[in-house]
């Protein structure tokens, strides 16, 4: 499990710019098996499709250039690291932004996503935190249980962004993380005005 080290430092693209780029903490939420760790590994650039290395939580650190501006993302895949309520509460508190993942092949994970959205709203009441609802496993066409329309309608109700991804095909994963960075920047800019 060499490539599964909790610090995927191989994939860190270090920047030598004088201006220290902003580090954004992004937390993955969602039911078991929806593809959180797979998305995190694609993001982190860990090529180990065959290995199951997510029995422990992982954090990925990567810089990303969006709209010609550099940012660093610390991606936390720790939601299921243990079953303690304490950790879940920490997760709800620590993020600058959240990725709520469900699987388009699993209706119950879609329902769980709604619950998580409500929990998050409760935990961070007065804050306007960027959230992206992600329907993963879009490649599994024949076992789809949640339509694109259902997903995007849900995002409208929840007042968050929406994207469908396939971690397996690496489809839309880059767009997902660029979207997160743009959302965080937008909120920050409107706060500073
Ligand atoms: P987690 O429990 O949310 O961290 O989910 P995992 O990342 O461990 O993924 C659970 C299972 O779904 C694994 O067998 C993955 O290979 C598979 N999986 C994850 N993302 C996709 C995807 O986009 N498409 C398909 N077909 N399978 C996926
Ligand atoms: Mg996992």
mmCIF file of C-alpha atoms and ligand atoms in Angstrom:
data_model
loop_
_atom_site.group_PDB
_atom_site.id
_atom_site.type_symbol
_atom_site.label_atom_id
_atom_site.label_comp_id
_atom_site.label_asym_id
_atom_site.label_seq_id
_atom_site.Cartn_x
_atom_site.Cartn_y
_atom_site.Cartn_z
ATOM 1 C CA UNK A 1 0.000 0.000 0.000
ATOM 2 C CA UNK A 2 2.902 2.273 -0.710
ATOM 3 C CA UNK A 3 0.941 4.639 -2.863
ATOM 4 C CA UNK A 4 -1.738 5.007 -0.232
ATOM 5 C CA UNK A 5 0.215 6.995 2.313
ATOM 6 C CA UNK A 6 -1.986 9.420 4.145
ATOM 7 C CA UNK A 7 0.096 12.273 2.854
ATOM 8 C CA UNK A 8 0.106 11.957 -0.904
ATOM 9 C CA UNK A 9 3.057 14.283 -1.125
ATOM 10 C CA UNK A 10 4.105 12.926 -4.515
ATOM 11 C CA UNK A 11 1.225 14.745 -6.038
ATOM 12 C CA UNK A 12 1.917 18.064 -4.421
ATOM 13 C CA UNK A 13 2.908 20.543 -7.046
ATOM 14 C CA UNK A 14 4.913 23.002 -5.075
ATOM 15 C CA UNK A 15 4.776 26.606 -6.033
ATOM 16 C CA UNK A 16 7.578 29.042 -5.519
ATOM 17 C CA UNK A 17 5.588 32.221 -5.923
ATOM 18 C CA UNK A 18 6.340 34.946 -3.402
ATOM 19 C CA UNK A 19 2.707 35.437 -2.571
ATOM 20 C CA UNK A 20 1.637 32.552 -0.373
ATOM 21 C CA UNK A 21 -1.421 31.009 -1.978
ATOM 22 C CA UNK A 22 -4.552 30.480 0.055
ATOM 23 C CA UNK A 23 -5.153 27.017 1.515
ATOM 24 C CA UNK A 24 -8.758 25.870 1.425
ATOM 25 C CA UNK A 25 -10.038 23.028 3.584
ATOM 26 C CA UNK A 26 -12.512 20.921 1.676
ATOM 27 C CA UNK A 27 -14.373 18.054 3.354
ATOM 28 C CA UNK A 28 -15.953 15.049 1.613
ATOM 29 C CA UNK A 29 -19.275 13.853 3.027
ATOM 30 C CA UNK A 30 -21.541 11.016 1.944
ATOM 31 C CA UNK A 31 -22.646 7.427 2.491
ATOM 32 C CA UNK A 32 -20.302 4.461 2.382
ATOM 33 C CA UNK A 33 -19.466 3.239 -1.099
ATOM 34 C CA UNK A 34 -20.506 6.307 -3.082
ATOM 35 C CA UNK A 35 -16.927 6.968 -4.232
ATOM 36 C CA UNK A 36 -15.550 9.610 -1.852
ATOM 37 C CA UNK A 37 -12.157 7.957 -1.546
ATOM 38 C CA UNK A 38 -12.043 7.277 -5.277
ATOM 39 C CA UNK A 39 -12.712 10.934 -6.051
ATOM 40 C CA UNK A 40 -10.105 11.971 -3.486
ATOM 41 C CA UNK A 41 -7.506 9.684 -5.044
ATOM 42 C CA UNK A 42 -8.188 11.009 -8.530
ATOM 43 C CA UNK A 43 -7.867 14.518 -7.184
ATOM 44 C CA UNK A 44 -4.698 13.629 -5.299
ATOM 45 C CA UNK A 45 -3.227 11.975 -8.376
ATOM 46 C CA UNK A 46 -2.826 8.628 -6.678
ATOM 47 C CA UNK A 47 -2.759 5.900 -9.301
ATOM 48 C CA UNK A 48 -3.678 2.718 -7.529
ATOM 49 C CA UNK A 49 -6.992 1.667 -8.934
ATOM 50 C CA UNK A 50 -6.526 -1.908 -7.767
ATOM 51 C CA UNK A 51 -5.835 -1.280 -4.110
ATOM 52 C CA UNK A 52 -8.285 -0.744 -1.358
ATOM 53 C CA UNK A 53 -6.484 1.697 0.861
ATOM 54 C CA UNK A 54 -9.184 3.664 2.548
ATOM 55 C CA UNK A 55 -9.696 1.804 5.770
ATOM 56 C CA UNK A 56 -8.090 4.832 7.378
ATOM 57 C CA UNK A 57 -8.836 8.407 6.566
ATOM 58 C CA UNK A 58 -6.723 10.319 4.116
ATOM 59 C CA UNK A 59 -5.919 13.918 3.523
ATOM 60 C CA UNK A 60 -4.747 15.160 0.147
ATOM 61 C CA UNK A 61 -2.838 18.352 -0.409
ATOM 62 C CA UNK A 62 -2.685 19.727 -3.914
ATOM 63 C CA UNK A 63 -2.314 23.063 -5.557
ATOM 64 C CA UNK A 64 -4.648 23.957 -8.354
ATOM 65 C CA UNK A 65 -4.608 26.817 -10.810
ATOM 66 C CA UNK A 66 -8.057 28.192 -11.488
ATOM 67 C CA UNK A 67 -8.613 31.228 -13.674
ATOM 68 C CA UNK A 68 -4.858 31.835 -13.694
ATOM 69 C CA UNK A 69 -4.709 32.077 -9.941
ATOM 70 C CA UNK A 70 -3.070 29.529 -7.681
ATOM 71 C CA UNK A 71 -4.828 27.949 -4.700
ATOM 72 C CA UNK A 72 -4.104 25.014 -2.441
ATOM 73 C CA UNK A 73 -6.732 22.520 -1.450
ATOM 74 C CA UNK A 74 -6.510 20.321 1.600
ATOM 75 C CA UNK A 75 -9.014 17.590 0.868
ATOM 76 C CA UNK A 76 -10.265 15.608 3.863
ATOM 77 C CA UNK A 77 -11.552 12.094 3.257
ATOM 78 C CA UNK A 78 -12.118 11.344 6.923
ATOM 79 C CA UNK A 79 -15.890 11.242 7.279
ATOM 80 C CA UNK A 80 -15.847 7.476 7.776
ATOM 81 C CA UNK A 81 -12.487 7.207 9.484
ATOM 82 C CA UNK A 82 -14.163 6.063 12.663
ATOM 83 C CA UNK A 83 -17.725 6.112 13.821
ATOM 84 C CA UNK A 84 -17.309 8.672 16.543
ATOM 85 C CA UNK A 85 -19.806 11.454 16.819
ATOM 86 C CA UNK A 86 -16.925 13.718 17.783
ATOM 87 C CA UNK A 87 -15.212 13.295 14.414
ATOM 88 C CA UNK A 88 -18.455 13.917 12.547
ATOM 89 C CA UNK A 89 -18.940 17.135 14.485
ATOM 90 C CA UNK A 90 -15.367 18.208 13.747
ATOM 91 C CA UNK A 91 -15.963 17.556 10.057
ATOM 92 C CA UNK A 92 -19.024 19.761 10.118
ATOM 93 C CA UNK A 93 -17.026 22.566 11.747
ATOM 94 C CA UNK A 94 -13.710 22.500 9.940
ATOM 95 C CA UNK A 95 -14.490 22.895 6.250
ATOM 96 C CA UNK A 96 -14.196 26.017 4.143
ATOM 97 C CA UNK A 97 -16.290 24.098 1.631
ATOM 98 C CA UNK A 98 -18.050 20.738 1.357
ATOM 99 C CA UNK A 99 -18.492 18.085 -1.264
ATOM 100 C CA UNK A 100 -21.589 15.993 -0.560
ATOM 101 C CA UNK A 101 -21.378 12.820 -2.606
ATOM 102 C CA UNK A 102 -24.067 10.301 -3.499
ATOM 103 C CA UNK A 103 -24.036 7.530 -6.054
ATOM 104 C CA UNK A 104 -26.426 7.811 -8.993
ATOM 105 C CA UNK A 105 -26.841 4.044 -8.629
ATOM 106 C CA UNK A 106 -27.991 4.253 -5.008
ATOM 107 C CA UNK A 107 -31.198 6.076 -4.139
ATOM 108 C CA UNK A 108 -30.610 5.773 -0.396
ATOM 109 C CA UNK A 109 -27.272 7.554 -0.724
ATOM 110 C CA UNK A 110 -29.145 10.376 -2.469
ATOM 111 C CA UNK A 111 -31.545 10.600 0.453
ATOM 112 C CA UNK A 112 -28.608 10.563 2.837
ATOM 113 C CA UNK A 113 -27.116 13.508 0.948
ATOM 114 C CA UNK A 114 -30.198 15.542 1.835
ATOM 115 C CA UNK A 115 -29.807 14.650 5.491
ATOM 116 C CA UNK A 116 -26.174 15.714 5.412
ATOM 117 C CA UNK A 117 -27.101 19.010 3.811
ATOM 118 C CA UNK A 118 -29.579 19.690 6.607
ATOM 119 C CA UNK A 119 -27.057 18.710 9.295
ATOM 120 C CA UNK A 120 -24.498 21.005 7.740
ATOM 121 C CA UNK A 121 -26.903 23.895 7.641
ATOM 122 C CA UNK A 122 -27.649 23.351 11.322
ATOM 123 C CA UNK A 123 -23.973 23.168 12.287
ATOM 124 C CA UNK A 124 -23.018 26.312 10.379
ATOM 125 C CA UNK A 125 -26.213 28.301 10.608
ATOM 126 C CA UNK A 126 -25.248 31.847 9.890
ATOM 127 C CA UNK A 127 -22.466 30.995 7.462
ATOM 128 C CA UNK A 128 -22.878 30.796 3.755
ATOM 129 C CA UNK A 129 -20.564 27.852 3.072
ATOM 130 C CA UNK A 130 -19.899 26.637 -0.457
ATOM 131 C CA UNK A 131 -21.338 23.197 -1.061
ATOM 132 C CA UNK A 132 -21.313 21.050 -4.155
ATOM 133 C CA UNK A 133 -23.692 18.136 -4.483
ATOM 134 C CA UNK A 134 -21.998 15.384 -6.473
ATOM 135 C CA UNK A 135 -23.730 12.498 -8.229
ATOM 136 C CA UNK A 136 -20.890 10.033 -8.727
ATOM 137 C CA UNK A 137 -20.691 6.832 -10.837
ATOM 138 C CA UNK A 138 -22.276 8.466 -13.865
ATOM 139 C CA UNK A 139 -20.582 5.778 -15.974
ATOM 140 C CA UNK A 140 -22.913 3.093 -14.590
ATOM 141 C CA UNK A 141 -25.698 3.907 -17.011
ATOM 142 C CA UNK A 142 -27.714 0.740 -16.644
ATOM 143 C CA UNK A 143 -27.895 0.692 -12.863
ATOM 144 C CA UNK A 144 -28.798 4.360 -12.493
ATOM 145 C CA UNK A 145 -31.432 5.063 -9.806
ATOM 146 C CA UNK A 146 -31.176 8.857 -9.604
ATOM 147 C CA UNK A 147 -31.653 10.969 -12.727
ATOM 148 C CA UNK A 148 -29.667 14.076 -13.579
ATOM 149 C CA UNK A 149 -32.861 16.093 -13.184
ATOM 150 C CA UNK A 150 -33.483 14.784 -9.677
ATOM 151 C CA UNK A 151 -29.936 15.662 -8.713
ATOM 152 C CA UNK A 152 -30.035 19.185 -10.067
ATOM 153 C CA UNK A 153 -33.519 19.816 -8.628
ATOM 154 C CA UNK A 154 -32.206 18.780 -5.231
ATOM 155 C CA UNK A 155 -29.295 21.179 -5.566
ATOM 156 C CA UNK A 156 -31.706 24.026 -6.330
ATOM 157 C CA UNK A 157 -33.683 23.277 -3.173
ATOM 158 C CA UNK A 158 -30.470 23.111 -1.173
ATOM 159 C CA UNK A 159 -29.064 26.234 -2.731
ATOM 160 C CA UNK A 160 -25.843 24.559 -3.764
ATOM 161 C CA UNK A 161 -23.982 23.640 -6.944
ATOM 162 C CA UNK A 162 -24.386 20.293 -8.653
ATOM 163 C CA UNK A 163 -22.218 18.118 -10.851
ATOM 164 C CA UNK A 164 -22.215 14.485 -11.945
ATOM 165 C CA UNK A 165 -18.848 12.732 -11.956
ATOM 166 C CA UNK A 166 -17.263 9.403 -12.670
ATOM 167 C CA UNK A 167 -14.222 8.749 -10.531
ATOM 168 C CA UNK A 168 -13.589 5.614 -12.572
ATOM 169 C CA UNK A 169 -13.425 7.504 -15.871
ATOM 170 C CA UNK A 170 -11.979 10.653 -14.241
ATOM 171 C CA UNK A 171 -14.941 12.428 -15.768
ATOM 172 C CA UNK A 172 -15.711 15.906 -14.389
ATOM 173 C CA UNK A 173 -13.405 15.437 -11.395
ATOM 174 C CA UNK A 174 -11.188 18.364 -12.371
ATOM 175 C CA UNK A 175 -14.295 20.496 -13.001
ATOM 176 C CA UNK A 176 -15.585 19.590 -9.563
ATOM 177 C CA UNK A 177 -12.498 20.906 -7.806
ATOM 178 C CA UNK A 178 -12.207 23.979 -9.980
ATOM 179 C CA UNK A 179 -15.844 24.672 -9.163
ATOM 180 C CA UNK A 180 -15.151 24.409 -5.449
ATOM 181 C CA UNK A 181 -12.277 26.889 -5.691
ATOM 182 C CA UNK A 182 -14.390 29.366 -7.661
ATOM 183 C CA UNK A 183 -17.194 29.133 -5.144
ATOM 184 C CA UNK A 184 -14.879 29.714 -2.205
ATOM 185 C CA UNK A 185 -13.331 32.730 -3.936
ATOM 186 C CA UNK A 186 -16.747 34.185 -4.743
ATOM 187 C CA UNK A 187 -17.889 33.963 -1.128
ATOM 188 C CA UNK A 188 -14.634 35.431 0.100
ATOM 189 C CA UNK A 189 -14.755 38.333 -2.313
ATOM 190 C CA UNK A 190 -18.316 39.209 -1.373
ATOM 191 C CA UNK A 191 -17.362 39.123 2.313
ATOM 192 C CA UNK A 192 -14.434 41.452 1.825
ATOM 193 C CA UNK A 193 -16.475 44.104 0.051
HETATM 194 P P1 LIG B 1 -16.365 5.615 -0.331
HETATM 195 O O1 LIG B 1 -16.854 4.584 0.640
HETATM 196 O O2 LIG B 1 -17.370 6.720 -0.491
HETATM 197 O O3 LIG B 1 -14.998 6.132 -0.019
HETATM 198 O O4 LIG B 1 -16.312 4.903 -1.766
HETATM 199 P P2 LIG B 1 -15.050 4.282 -2.530
HETATM 200 O O5 LIG B 1 -14.261 5.356 -3.163
HETATM 201 O O6 LIG B 1 -14.341 3.354 -1.627
HETATM 202 O O7 LIG B 1 -15.778 3.492 -3.705
HETATM 203 C C1 LIG B 1 -16.651 2.409 -3.437
HETATM 204 C C2 LIG B 1 -16.678 1.481 -4.649
HETATM 205 O O8 LIG B 1 -17.250 2.167 -5.770
HETATM 206 C C3 LIG B 1 -15.296 1.040 -5.086
HETATM 207 O O9 LIG B 1 -15.384 -0.298 -5.486
HETATM 208 C C4 LIG B 1 -14.987 1.936 -6.266
HETATM 209 O O10 LIG B 1 -14.117 1.332 -7.182
HETATM 210 C C5 LIG B 1 -16.361 2.166 -6.869
HETATM 211 N N1 LIG B 1 -16.473 3.457 -7.553
HETATM 212 C C6 LIG B 1 -16.145 4.670 -7.065
HETATM 213 N N2 LIG B 1 -16.377 5.641 -7.961
HETATM 214 C C7 LIG B 1 -16.880 5.024 -9.056
HETATM 215 C C8 LIG B 1 -17.324 5.500 -10.335
HETATM 216 O O11 LIG B 1 -17.319 6.692 -10.657
HETATM 217 N N3 LIG B 1 -17.783 4.553 -11.213
HETATM 218 C C9 LIG B 1 -17.817 3.228 -10.895
HETATM 219 N N4 LIG B 1 -18.279 2.376 -11.822
HETATM 220 N N5 LIG B 1 -17.402 2.759 -9.710
HETATM 221 C C10 LIG B 1 -16.935 3.632 -8.797
HETATM 222 MG MG1 LIG B 2 -13.826 5.862 1.616
#
